[in-house]
Amino acid sequence: MTKDILISRRAVIASGIALGVSGFAPLARAATLMKVAGIHASPVENAWNSCLHKALQDAAKEGVIEYVFSEGVSGTDYPRAMREYAEQGNKLIIGEAYAVEKEARQVAADYPDTAFVLGSSGAEAGDNFGVFGTWNHDGAYLAGMLAGTMTKSNIVGSVGAIPIPEVNMLINAFAEGVKAVNPDAKHLVSFIGTFFDPPKAREAGLAQIDAGADILFGERIGTADAAKERGIKSIGSLIDYTPRYPDTVFANAMWYFRPILNAAIADAAAGKPVGKTYTSYGLMKEGGSDIVFVKGVAPAEAEAAMEAKRAEIKAGNFEVPKMMDEPK
């Protein structure tokens, strides 16, 4: 991979001076900011990558880190990107290992002084390879509770990327939420075989609507386009899709990467090992995920029941099932 490919045309290298955030100005003047690199296999418009990218951008704007990134990095080029960023002196590298689990761990072993914290279905490795999962399943469960009371056909659908544990858990949680309030509802599931292909997700959504689904859970971006086209309701994942689809997306299972990032930055800055799992920082009870929804779309009693369950989750009195087998 050439350097021009590695460093995106939209790469952001944050200034050492925090603009408009006076509380961080002394830190910016007193010390060199930590250099952090983000490596995104998909475009940063992709919902999952946008969560990482926004958290990193915000930290840079606040004067906490310097940030540079690459997007659309293929699996074959990913280990090379990791090595190049490590060679450039980045202290912390954030990204994803889903397509390169073995290779990513090898790169980390070759650069013991660089901290790597990547989204992964596997375990941490050594002192410098940490992992995190995308556990916004709490919000998906709550959205399922709303969908289960709203469906008229008694059929709901989910469109996912690839049946890896994190995706499976999210879709299963949505299905469990539906089942909790409507045990007779049928749940259709489709996987598009890639992490970013909005037209393919739209096609999968249209097929589910043709099969009777009247509410879609869009684990993948593009699902809401099918729902909008056919005039049904949809649920988003990771980010808030409602502003983009105001008459279609009525709820979103949100995921906020900043708590995970903060923990990783703190460990790397203190010279502590990052070879651990950071997933728990993304749970609802830790402020790393939630549900946002448009009030008044679901019946009032359904919203009240959902809010009661949300309060239980936040208090640690109810745990949404973590079911990582492929949904059927």
mmCIF file of C-alpha atoms in Angstrom:
data_model
loop_
_atom_site.group_PDB
_atom_site.id
_atom_site.type_symbol
_atom_site.label_atom_id
_atom_site.label_comp_id
_atom_site.label_asym_id
_atom_site.label_seq_id
_atom_site.Cartn_x
_atom_site.Cartn_y
_atom_site.Cartn_z
ATOM 1 C CA MET A 1 0.000 0.000 0.000
ATOM 2 C CA THR A 2 1.372 3.377 -0.929
ATOM 3 C CA LYS A 3 1.554 6.183 1.555
ATOM 4 C CA ASP A 4 -1.046 8.070 -0.453
ATOM 5 C CA ILE A 5 -3.468 5.201 0.066
ATOM 6 C CA LEU A 6 -2.565 4.758 3.709
ATOM 7 C CA ILE A 7 -3.180 8.360 4.652
ATOM 8 C CA SER A 8 -6.735 9.180 3.609
ATOM 9 C CA ARG A 9 -7.485 12.254 1.562
ATOM 10 C CA ARG A 10 -9.621 13.289 4.512
ATOM 11 C CA ALA A 11 -7.051 12.443 7.162
ATOM 12 C CA VAL A 12 -7.322 14.558 10.262
ATOM 13 C CA ILE A 13 -4.271 15.540 12.252
ATOM 14 C CA ALA A 14 -5.563 17.490 15.204
ATOM 15 C CA SER A 15 -3.819 20.685 16.236
ATOM 16 C CA GLY A 16 -1.930 20.667 19.510
ATOM 17 C CA ILE A 17 -4.029 23.649 20.605
ATOM 18 C CA ALA A 18 -7.561 22.864 21.722
ATOM 19 C CA LEU A 19 -9.907 25.300 20.034
ATOM 20 C CA GLY A 20 -12.683 26.539 22.274
ATOM 21 C CA VAL A 21 -11.919 24.048 25.057
ATOM 22 C CA SER A 22 -9.910 26.120 27.493
ATOM 23 C CA GLY A 23 -9.824 23.354 30.086
ATOM 24 C CA PHE A 24 -7.467 21.343 27.887
ATOM 25 C CA ALA A 25 -5.243 24.227 26.789
ATOM 26 C CA PRO A 26 -2.694 23.835 29.632
ATOM 27 C CA LEU A 27 -2.294 20.152 28.762
ATOM 28 C CA ALA A 28 -1.757 20.999 25.105
ATOM 29 C CA ARG A 29 0.921 23.549 25.944
ATOM 30 C CA ALA A 30 2.631 21.516 28.631
ATOM 31 C CA ALA A 31 3.222 18.269 26.830
ATOM 32 C CA THR A 32 3.244 16.645 23.418
ATOM 33 C CA LEU A 33 -0.125 15.079 22.766
ATOM 34 C CA MET A 34 -0.375 11.336 22.339
ATOM 35 C CA LYS A 35 -0.393 10.344 18.679
ATOM 36 C CA VAL A 36 -3.323 8.052 17.919
ATOM 37 C CA ALA A 37 -4.085 6.403 14.574
ATOM 38 C CA GLY A 38 -7.388 5.009 13.404
ATOM 39 C CA ILE A 39 -7.495 2.316 10.729
ATOM 40 C CA HIS A 40 -10.944 1.807 9.214
ATOM 41 C CA ALA A 41 -11.659 -1.122 6.921
ATOM 42 C CA SER A 42 -14.824 0.606 5.695
ATOM 43 C CA PRO A 43 -15.461 4.240 4.805
ATOM 44 C CA VAL A 44 -15.925 6.350 7.923
ATOM 45 C CA GLU A 45 -19.538 6.921 6.810
ATOM 46 C CA ASN A 46 -20.203 3.302 7.772
ATOM 47 C CA ALA A 47 -22.129 3.354 11.053
ATOM 48 C CA TRP A 48 -19.648 1.309 13.110
ATOM 49 C CA ASN A 49 -16.605 3.156 11.824
ATOM 50 C CA SER A 50 -18.351 6.496 12.270
ATOM 51 C CA CYS A 51 -18.730 5.764 15.997
ATOM 52 C CA LEU A 52 -14.982 5.238 16.352
ATOM 53 C CA HIS A 53 -14.159 8.139 14.066
ATOM 54 C CA LYS A 54 -16.393 10.625 15.898
ATOM 55 C CA ALA A 55 -15.002 9.664 19.309
ATOM 56 C CA LEU A 56 -11.445 10.055 18.026
ATOM 57 C CA GLN A 57 -12.232 13.342 16.295
ATOM 58 C CA ASP A 58 -13.890 14.703 19.426
ATOM 59 C CA ALA A 59 -10.895 13.728 21.560
ATOM 60 C CA ALA A 60 -8.621 15.486 19.072
ATOM 61 C CA LYS A 61 -10.765 18.630 19.011
ATOM 62 C CA GLU A 62 -10.657 18.704 22.812
ATOM 63 C CA GLY A 63 -6.865 18.619 22.744
ATOM 64 C CA VAL A 64 -6.599 15.180 24.312
ATOM 65 C CA ILE A 65 -4.805 13.462 21.390
ATOM 66 C CA GLU A 66 -3.450 13.957 17.905
ATOM 67 C CA TYR A 67 -5.409 11.858 15.427
ATOM 68 C CA VAL A 68 -4.671 10.589 11.944
ATOM 69 C CA PHE A 69 -6.651 7.936 10.112
ATOM 70 C CA SER A 70 -7.076 5.786 7.028
ATOM 71 C CA GLU A 71 -10.373 4.473 5.674
ATOM 72 C CA GLY A 72 -11.378 1.763 3.227
ATOM 73 C CA VAL A 73 -8.302 -0.317 4.102
ATOM 74 C CA SER A 74 -8.640 -3.838 2.688
ATOM 75 C CA GLY A 75 -7.923 -6.949 4.722
ATOM 76 C CA THR A 76 -4.773 -7.639 2.706
ATOM 77 C CA ASP A 77 -3.431 -4.146 3.413
ATOM 78 C CA TYR A 78 -4.558 -3.898 7.023
ATOM 79 C CA PRO A 79 -1.460 -5.424 8.700
ATOM 80 C CA ARG A 80 0.737 -3.182 6.575
ATOM 81 C CA ALA A 81 -1.229 -0.126 7.699
ATOM 82 C CA MET A 82 -0.770 -1.183 11.316
ATOM 83 C CA ARG A 83 2.980 -1.501 10.809
ATOM 84 C CA GLU A 84 3.300 1.851 9.039
ATOM 85 C CA TYR A 85 1.415 3.720 11.745
ATOM 86 C CA ALA A 86 3.528 2.021 14.412
ATOM 87 C CA GLU A 87 6.688 3.009 12.532
ATOM 88 C CA GLN A 88 5.425 6.609 12.382
ATOM 89 C CA GLY A 89 5.425 6.794 16.179
ATOM 90 C CA ASN A 90 1.743 6.502 16.987
ATOM 91 C CA LYS A 91 1.452 5.384 20.593
ATOM 92 C CA LEU A 92 -2.079 3.982 20.272
ATOM 93 C CA ILE A 93 -3.724 2.393 17.222
ATOM 94 C CA ILE A 94 -7.503 1.943 17.105
ATOM 95 C CA GLY A 95 -9.205 -0.237 14.529
ATOM 96 C CA GLU A 96 -10.702 -3.639 13.817
ATOM 97 C CA ALA A 97 -9.274 -7.125 13.602
ATOM 98 C CA TYR A 98 -12.346 -9.009 12.403
ATOM 99 C CA ALA A 99 -10.876 -9.938 9.025
ATOM 100 C CA VAL A 100 -7.261 -10.210 10.193
ATOM 101 C CA GLU A 101 -7.349 -11.695 13.686
ATOM 102 C CA LYS A 102 -4.145 -13.738 13.391
ATOM 103 C CA GLU A 103 -2.193 -11.142 11.429
ATOM 104 C CA ALA A 104 -3.136 -8.273 13.738
ATOM 105 C CA ARG A 105 -1.798 -10.130 16.764
ATOM 106 C CA GLN A 106 1.440 -10.829 14.946
ATOM 107 C CA VAL A 107 1.891 -7.145 14.144
ATOM 108 C CA ALA A 108 1.299 -6.235 17.794
ATOM 109 C CA ALA A 109 3.889 -8.766 18.872
ATOM 110 C CA ASP A 110 6.394 -7.147 16.496
ATOM 111 C CA TYR A 111 5.761 -3.682 18.000
ATOM 112 C CA PRO A 112 5.639 -4.198 21.786
ATOM 113 C CA ASP A 113 5.998 -0.457 22.489
ATOM 114 C CA THR A 114 2.853 0.405 20.526
ATOM 115 C CA ALA A 115 -0.607 -0.073 22.028
ATOM 116 C CA PHE A 116 -3.214 -1.681 19.767
ATOM 117 C CA VAL A 117 -6.888 -1.683 20.777
ATOM 118 C CA LEU A 118 -9.072 -3.235 18.077
ATOM 119 C CA GLY A 119 -12.596 -4.445 17.614
ATOM 120 C CA SER A 120 -12.336 -8.220 17.675
ATOM 121 C CA SER A 121 -14.203 -11.461 18.115
ATOM 122 C CA GLY A 122 -11.120 -12.940 19.783
ATOM 123 C CA ALA A 123 -9.254 -12.429 23.021
ATOM 124 C CA GLU A 124 -6.581 -9.943 23.991
ATOM 125 C CA ALA A 125 -2.933 -10.905 23.403
ATOM 126 C CA GLY A 126 0.163 -9.986 25.379
ATOM 127 C CA ASP A 127 0.520 -6.604 27.061
ATOM 128 C CA ASN A 128 -0.144 -4.410 24.051
ATOM 129 C CA PHE A 129 -3.091 -5.928 22.155
ATOM 130 C CA GLY A 130 -6.474 -5.045 23.642
ATOM 131 C CA VAL A 131 -9.883 -5.809 22.208
ATOM 132 C CA PHE A 132 -13.440 -4.543 22.392
ATOM 133 C CA GLY A 133 -16.803 -5.777 21.208
ATOM 134 C CA THR A 134 -19.731 -3.731 19.974
ATOM 135 C CA TRP A 135 -22.232 -4.472 22.695
ATOM 136 C CA ASN A 136 -25.225 -2.233 22.022
ATOM 137 C CA HIS A 137 -27.476 -5.223 22.548
ATOM 138 C CA ASP A 138 -29.196 -3.546 25.507
ATOM 139 C CA GLY A 139 -30.657 -0.911 23.205
ATOM 140 C CA ALA A 140 -31.530 -3.547 20.596
ATOM 141 C CA TYR A 141 -33.510 -5.505 23.192
ATOM 142 C CA LEU A 142 -35.440 -2.392 24.214
ATOM 143 C CA ALA A 143 -36.146 -1.526 20.576
ATOM 144 C CA GLY A 144 -37.414 -5.066 20.124
ATOM 145 C CA MET A 145 -39.869 -4.521 22.960
ATOM 146 C CA LEU A 146 -41.317 -1.562 21.074
ATOM 147 C CA ALA A 147 -41.376 -3.413 17.755
ATOM 148 C CA GLY A 148 -43.109 -6.426 19.285
ATOM 149 C CA THR A 149 -46.074 -4.325 20.318
ATOM 150 C CA MET A 150 -46.222 -2.345 17.066
ATOM 151 C CA THR A 151 -46.142 -5.071 14.414
ATOM 152 C CA LYS A 152 -49.453 -5.617 12.670
ATOM 153 C CA SER A 153 -48.381 -8.574 10.529
ATOM 154 C CA ASN A 154 -46.715 -10.259 13.511
ATOM 155 C CA ILE A 155 -43.543 -10.509 11.416
ATOM 156 C CA VAL A 156 -40.400 -8.447 11.980
ATOM 157 C CA GLY A 157 -37.064 -8.646 10.194
ATOM 158 C CA SER A 158 -33.358 -8.054 10.847
ATOM 159 C CA VAL A 159 -30.667 -7.343 8.246
ATOM 160 C CA GLY A 160 -27.112 -8.024 9.441
ATOM 161 C CA ALA A 161 -23.605 -7.983 8.043
ATOM 162 C CA ILE A 162 -21.855 -11.280 8.753
ATOM 163 C CA PRO A 163 -22.832 -13.784 11.470
ATOM 164 C CA ILE A 164 -19.920 -13.008 13.805
ATOM 165 C CA PRO A 165 -20.612 -13.151 17.568
ATOM 166 C CA GLU A 166 -21.197 -9.389 18.041
ATOM 167 C CA VAL A 167 -23.636 -9.157 15.145
ATOM 168 C CA ASN A 168 -25.406 -12.342 16.210
ATOM 169 C CA MET A 169 -25.749 -11.057 19.772
ATOM 170 C CA LEU A 170 -27.283 -7.802 18.602
ATOM 171 C CA ILE A 171 -29.854 -9.434 16.346
ATOM 172 C CA ASN A 172 -30.656 -12.090 18.950
ATOM 173 C CA ALA A 173 -31.169 -9.376 21.573
ATOM 174 C CA PHE A 174 -33.616 -7.577 19.288
ATOM 175 C CA ALA A 175 -35.486 -10.852 18.759
ATOM 176 C CA GLU A 176 -35.580 -11.507 22.515
ATOM 177 C CA GLY A 177 -37.034 -8.058 23.097
ATOM 178 C CA VAL A 178 -39.763 -8.770 20.551
ATOM 179 C CA LYS A 179 -40.410 -12.165 22.125
ATOM 180 C CA ALA A 180 -40.658 -10.678 25.628
ATOM 181 C CA VAL A 181 -43.793 -8.743 24.676
ATOM 182 C CA ASN A 182 -45.044 -10.793 21.730
ATOM 183 C CA PRO A 183 -44.018 -14.463 21.911
ATOM 184 C CA ASP A 184 -46.001 -15.316 18.773
ATOM 185 C CA ALA A 185 -44.177 -12.890 16.473
ATOM 186 C CA LYS A 186 -42.025 -14.321 13.670
ATOM 187 C CA HIS A 187 -38.488 -13.015 13.139
ATOM 188 C CA LEU A 188 -36.817 -13.048 9.706
ATOM 189 C CA VAL A 189 -33.002 -12.751 9.483
ATOM 190 C CA SER A 190 -30.741 -11.983 6.517
ATOM 191 C CA PHE A 191 -26.966 -11.486 6.297
ATOM 192 C CA ILE A 192 -25.458 -9.545 3.419
ATOM 193 C CA GLY A 193 -21.953 -11.031 3.677
ATOM 194 C CA THR A 194 -20.073 -7.743 4.071
ATOM 195 C CA PHE A 195 -19.819 -4.872 6.513
ATOM 196 C CA PHE A 196 -20.623 -2.093 4.050
ATOM 197 C CA ASP A 197 -22.961 -2.481 1.107
ATOM 198 C CA PRO A 198 -26.059 -0.279 1.517
ATOM 199 C CA PRO A 199 -27.675 -1.384 -1.770
ATOM 200 C CA LYS A 200 -27.359 -5.025 -0.736
ATOM 201 C CA ALA A 201 -28.852 -4.271 2.697
ATOM 202 C CA ARG A 202 -31.729 -2.497 0.970
ATOM 203 C CA GLU A 203 -32.351 -5.531 -1.229
ATOM 204 C CA ALA A 204 -32.353 -7.827 1.811
ATOM 205 C CA GLY A 205 -34.809 -5.531 3.559
ATOM 206 C CA LEU A 206 -37.125 -5.465 0.541
ATOM 207 C CA ALA A 207 -37.110 -9.282 0.459
ATOM 208 C CA GLN A 208 -38.140 -9.404 4.114
ATOM 209 C CA ILE A 209 -40.930 -6.900 3.510
ATOM 210 C CA ASP A 210 -42.139 -9.056 0.607
ATOM 211 C CA ALA A 211 -42.177 -11.963 3.079
ATOM 212 C CA GLY A 212 -44.490 -10.031 5.393
ATOM 213 C CA ALA A 213 -42.229 -8.057 7.725
ATOM 214 C CA ASP A 214 -43.677 -4.696 8.692
ATOM 215 C CA ILE A 215 -40.837 -3.518 10.963
ATOM 216 C CA LEU A 216 -37.115 -3.906 10.147
ATOM 217 C CA PHE A 217 -34.125 -3.843 12.460
ATOM 218 C CA GLY A 218 -31.211 -2.485 10.444
ATOM 219 C CA GLU A 219 -27.970 -3.813 11.852
ATOM 220 C CA ARG A 220 -26.526 -2.660 8.518
ATOM 221 C CA ILE A 221 -26.830 0.727 6.889
ATOM 222 C CA GLY A 222 -29.177 0.599 3.897
ATOM 223 C CA THR A 223 -31.967 -1.324 5.626
ATOM 224 C CA ALA A 224 -33.912 1.850 6.326
ATOM 225 C CA ASP A 225 -33.938 2.642 2.616
ATOM 226 C CA ALA A 226 -36.052 -0.456 2.039
ATOM 227 C CA ALA A 227 -38.387 0.485 4.876
ATOM 228 C CA LYS A 228 -38.759 4.038 3.576
ATOM 229 C CA GLU A 229 -39.444 2.803 0.051
ATOM 230 C CA ARG A 230 -42.255 0.530 1.249
ATOM 231 C CA GLY A 231 -43.666 2.881 3.892
ATOM 232 C CA ILE A 232 -42.955 0.794 6.991
ATOM 233 C CA LYS A 233 -41.060 1.528 10.207
ATOM 234 C CA SER A 234 -37.430 0.708 10.867
ATOM 235 C CA ILE A 235 -34.951 0.630 13.749
ATOM 236 C CA GLY A 236 -31.367 1.811 13.451
ATOM 237 C CA SER A 237 -28.213 0.562 15.099
ATOM 238 C CA LEU A 238 -25.056 2.247 16.419
ATOM 239 C CA ILE A 239 -25.972 5.807 15.373
ATOM 240 C CA ASP A 240 -29.142 7.886 15.287
ATOM 241 C CA TYR A 241 -30.729 7.415 11.856
ATOM 242 C CA THR A 242 -33.939 9.272 12.692
ATOM 243 C CA PRO A 243 -32.782 12.695 11.384
ATOM 244 C CA ARG A 244 -31.959 11.032 8.041
ATOM 245 C CA TYR A 245 -35.193 9.023 7.949
ATOM 246 C CA PRO A 246 -37.615 11.060 10.105
ATOM 247 C CA ASP A 247 -40.765 9.248 9.035
ATOM 248 C CA THR A 248 -39.200 5.778 8.973
ATOM 249 C CA VAL A 249 -36.664 5.194 11.769
ATOM 250 C CA PHE A 250 -38.450 5.548 15.101
ATOM 251 C CA ALA A 251 -35.816 4.007 17.403
ATOM 252 C CA ASN A 252 -32.065 3.409 17.443
ATOM 253 C CA ALA A 253 -29.850 1.081 19.466
ATOM 254 C CA MET A 254 -27.012 3.510 20.100
ATOM 255 C CA TRP A 255 -23.341 2.728 20.764
ATOM 256 C CA TYR A 256 -20.897 5.322 22.053
ATOM 257 C CA PHE A 257 -17.208 4.483 21.610
ATOM 258 C CA ARG A 258 -15.893 7.328 23.741
ATOM 259 C CA PRO A 259 -15.929 5.457 27.104
ATOM 260 C CA ILE A 260 -13.865 2.645 25.542
ATOM 261 C CA LEU A 261 -11.523 5.153 23.926
ATOM 262 C CA ASN A 262 -11.083 7.086 27.165
ATOM 263 C CA ALA A 263 -10.103 3.933 29.022
ATOM 264 C CA ALA A 264 -7.614 2.927 26.312
ATOM 265 C CA ILE A 265 -6.069 6.409 26.168
ATOM 266 C CA ALA A 266 -5.708 6.504 29.951
ATOM 267 C CA ASP A 267 -3.956 3.135 30.025
ATOM 268 C CA ALA A 268 -1.649 3.960 27.124
ATOM 269 C CA ALA A 269 -0.774 7.386 28.557
ATOM 270 C CA ALA A 270 0.049 5.851 31.938
ATOM 271 C CA GLY A 271 2.187 3.157 30.362
ATOM 272 C CA LYS A 272 -0.156 0.454 31.615
ATOM 273 C CA PRO A 273 -0.750 -2.718 29.589
ATOM 274 C CA VAL A 274 -3.672 -2.439 27.186
ATOM 275 C CA GLY A 275 -3.768 -6.197 26.691
ATOM 276 C CA LYS A 276 -7.263 -6.599 28.073
ATOM 277 C CA THR A 277 -10.907 -6.503 27.056
ATOM 278 C CA TYR A 278 -12.500 -3.042 27.030
ATOM 279 C CA THR A 279 -15.978 -4.197 25.973
ATOM 280 C CA SER A 280 -17.715 -3.514 29.287
ATOM 281 C CA TYR A 281 -17.179 0.235 28.927
ATOM 282 C CA GLY A 282 -19.674 0.109 26.065
ATOM 283 C CA LEU A 283 -22.540 -1.285 28.129
ATOM 284 C CA MET A 284 -25.624 0.784 28.884
ATOM 285 C CA LYS A 285 -24.951 0.797 32.612
ATOM 286 C CA GLU A 286 -21.531 2.327 31.861
ATOM 287 C CA GLY A 287 -22.950 4.998 29.550
ATOM 288 C CA GLY A 288 -21.520 3.339 26.444
ATOM 289 C CA SER A 289 -24.834 2.496 24.805
ATOM 290 C CA ASP A 290 -28.524 3.353 25.016
ATOM 291 C CA ILE A 291 -31.767 3.617 23.077
ATOM 292 C CA VAL A 292 -33.063 6.815 21.516
ATOM 293 C CA PHE A 293 -36.596 6.797 20.155
ATOM 294 C CA VAL A 294 -39.344 9.070 18.907
ATOM 295 C CA LYS A 295 -41.983 9.302 21.595
ATOM 296 C CA GLY A 296 -45.546 8.660 20.562
ATOM 297 C CA VAL A 297 -44.843 6.239 17.721
ATOM 298 C CA ALA A 298 -45.223 3.139 19.890
ATOM 299 C CA PRO A 299 -48.237 2.811 22.214
ATOM 300 C CA ALA A 300 -47.825 4.677 25.504
ATOM 301 C CA GLU A 301 -47.994 1.482 27.550
ATOM 302 C CA ALA A 302 -45.253 -0.079 25.393
ATOM 303 C CA GLU A 303 -43.013 2.937 25.943
ATOM 304 C CA ALA A 304 -43.641 2.794 29.687
ATOM 305 C CA ALA A 305 -42.775 -0.904 29.847
ATOM 306 C CA MET A 306 -39.639 -0.313 27.812
ATOM 307 C CA GLU A 307 -38.544 2.592 30.015
ATOM 308 C CA ALA A 308 -39.064 0.467 33.115
ATOM 309 C CA LYS A 309 -36.835 -2.251 31.655
ATOM 310 C CA ARG A 310 -34.277 0.386 30.623
ATOM 311 C CA ALA A 311 -34.103 1.593 34.221
ATOM 312 C CA GLU A 312 -33.540 -1.995 35.387
ATOM 313 C CA ILE A 313 -30.684 -2.430 32.913
ATOM 314 C CA LYS A 314 -29.029 0.830 33.977
ATOM 315 C CA ALA A 315 -29.329 -0.140 37.634
ATOM 316 C CA GLY A 316 -27.810 -3.552 36.958
ATOM 317 C CA ASN A 317 -31.014 -5.354 37.947
ATOM 318 C CA PHE A 318 -31.656 -6.903 34.537
ATOM 319 C CA GLU A 319 -29.146 -8.331 32.093
ATOM 320 C CA VAL A 320 -30.066 -8.695 28.443
ATOM 321 C CA PRO A 321 -29.171 -12.225 27.269
ATOM 322 C CA LYS A 322 -25.880 -12.501 25.417
ATOM 323 C CA MET A 323 -26.684 -15.036 22.702
ATOM 324 C CA MET A 324 -23.813 -15.233 20.205
ATOM 325 C CA ASP A 325 -24.919 -18.194 18.098
ATOM 326 C CA GLU A 326 -26.102 -17.424 14.595
ATOM 327 C CA PRO A 327 -29.814 -16.505 14.700
ATOM 328 C CA LYS A 328 -32.137 -18.785 12.801
#
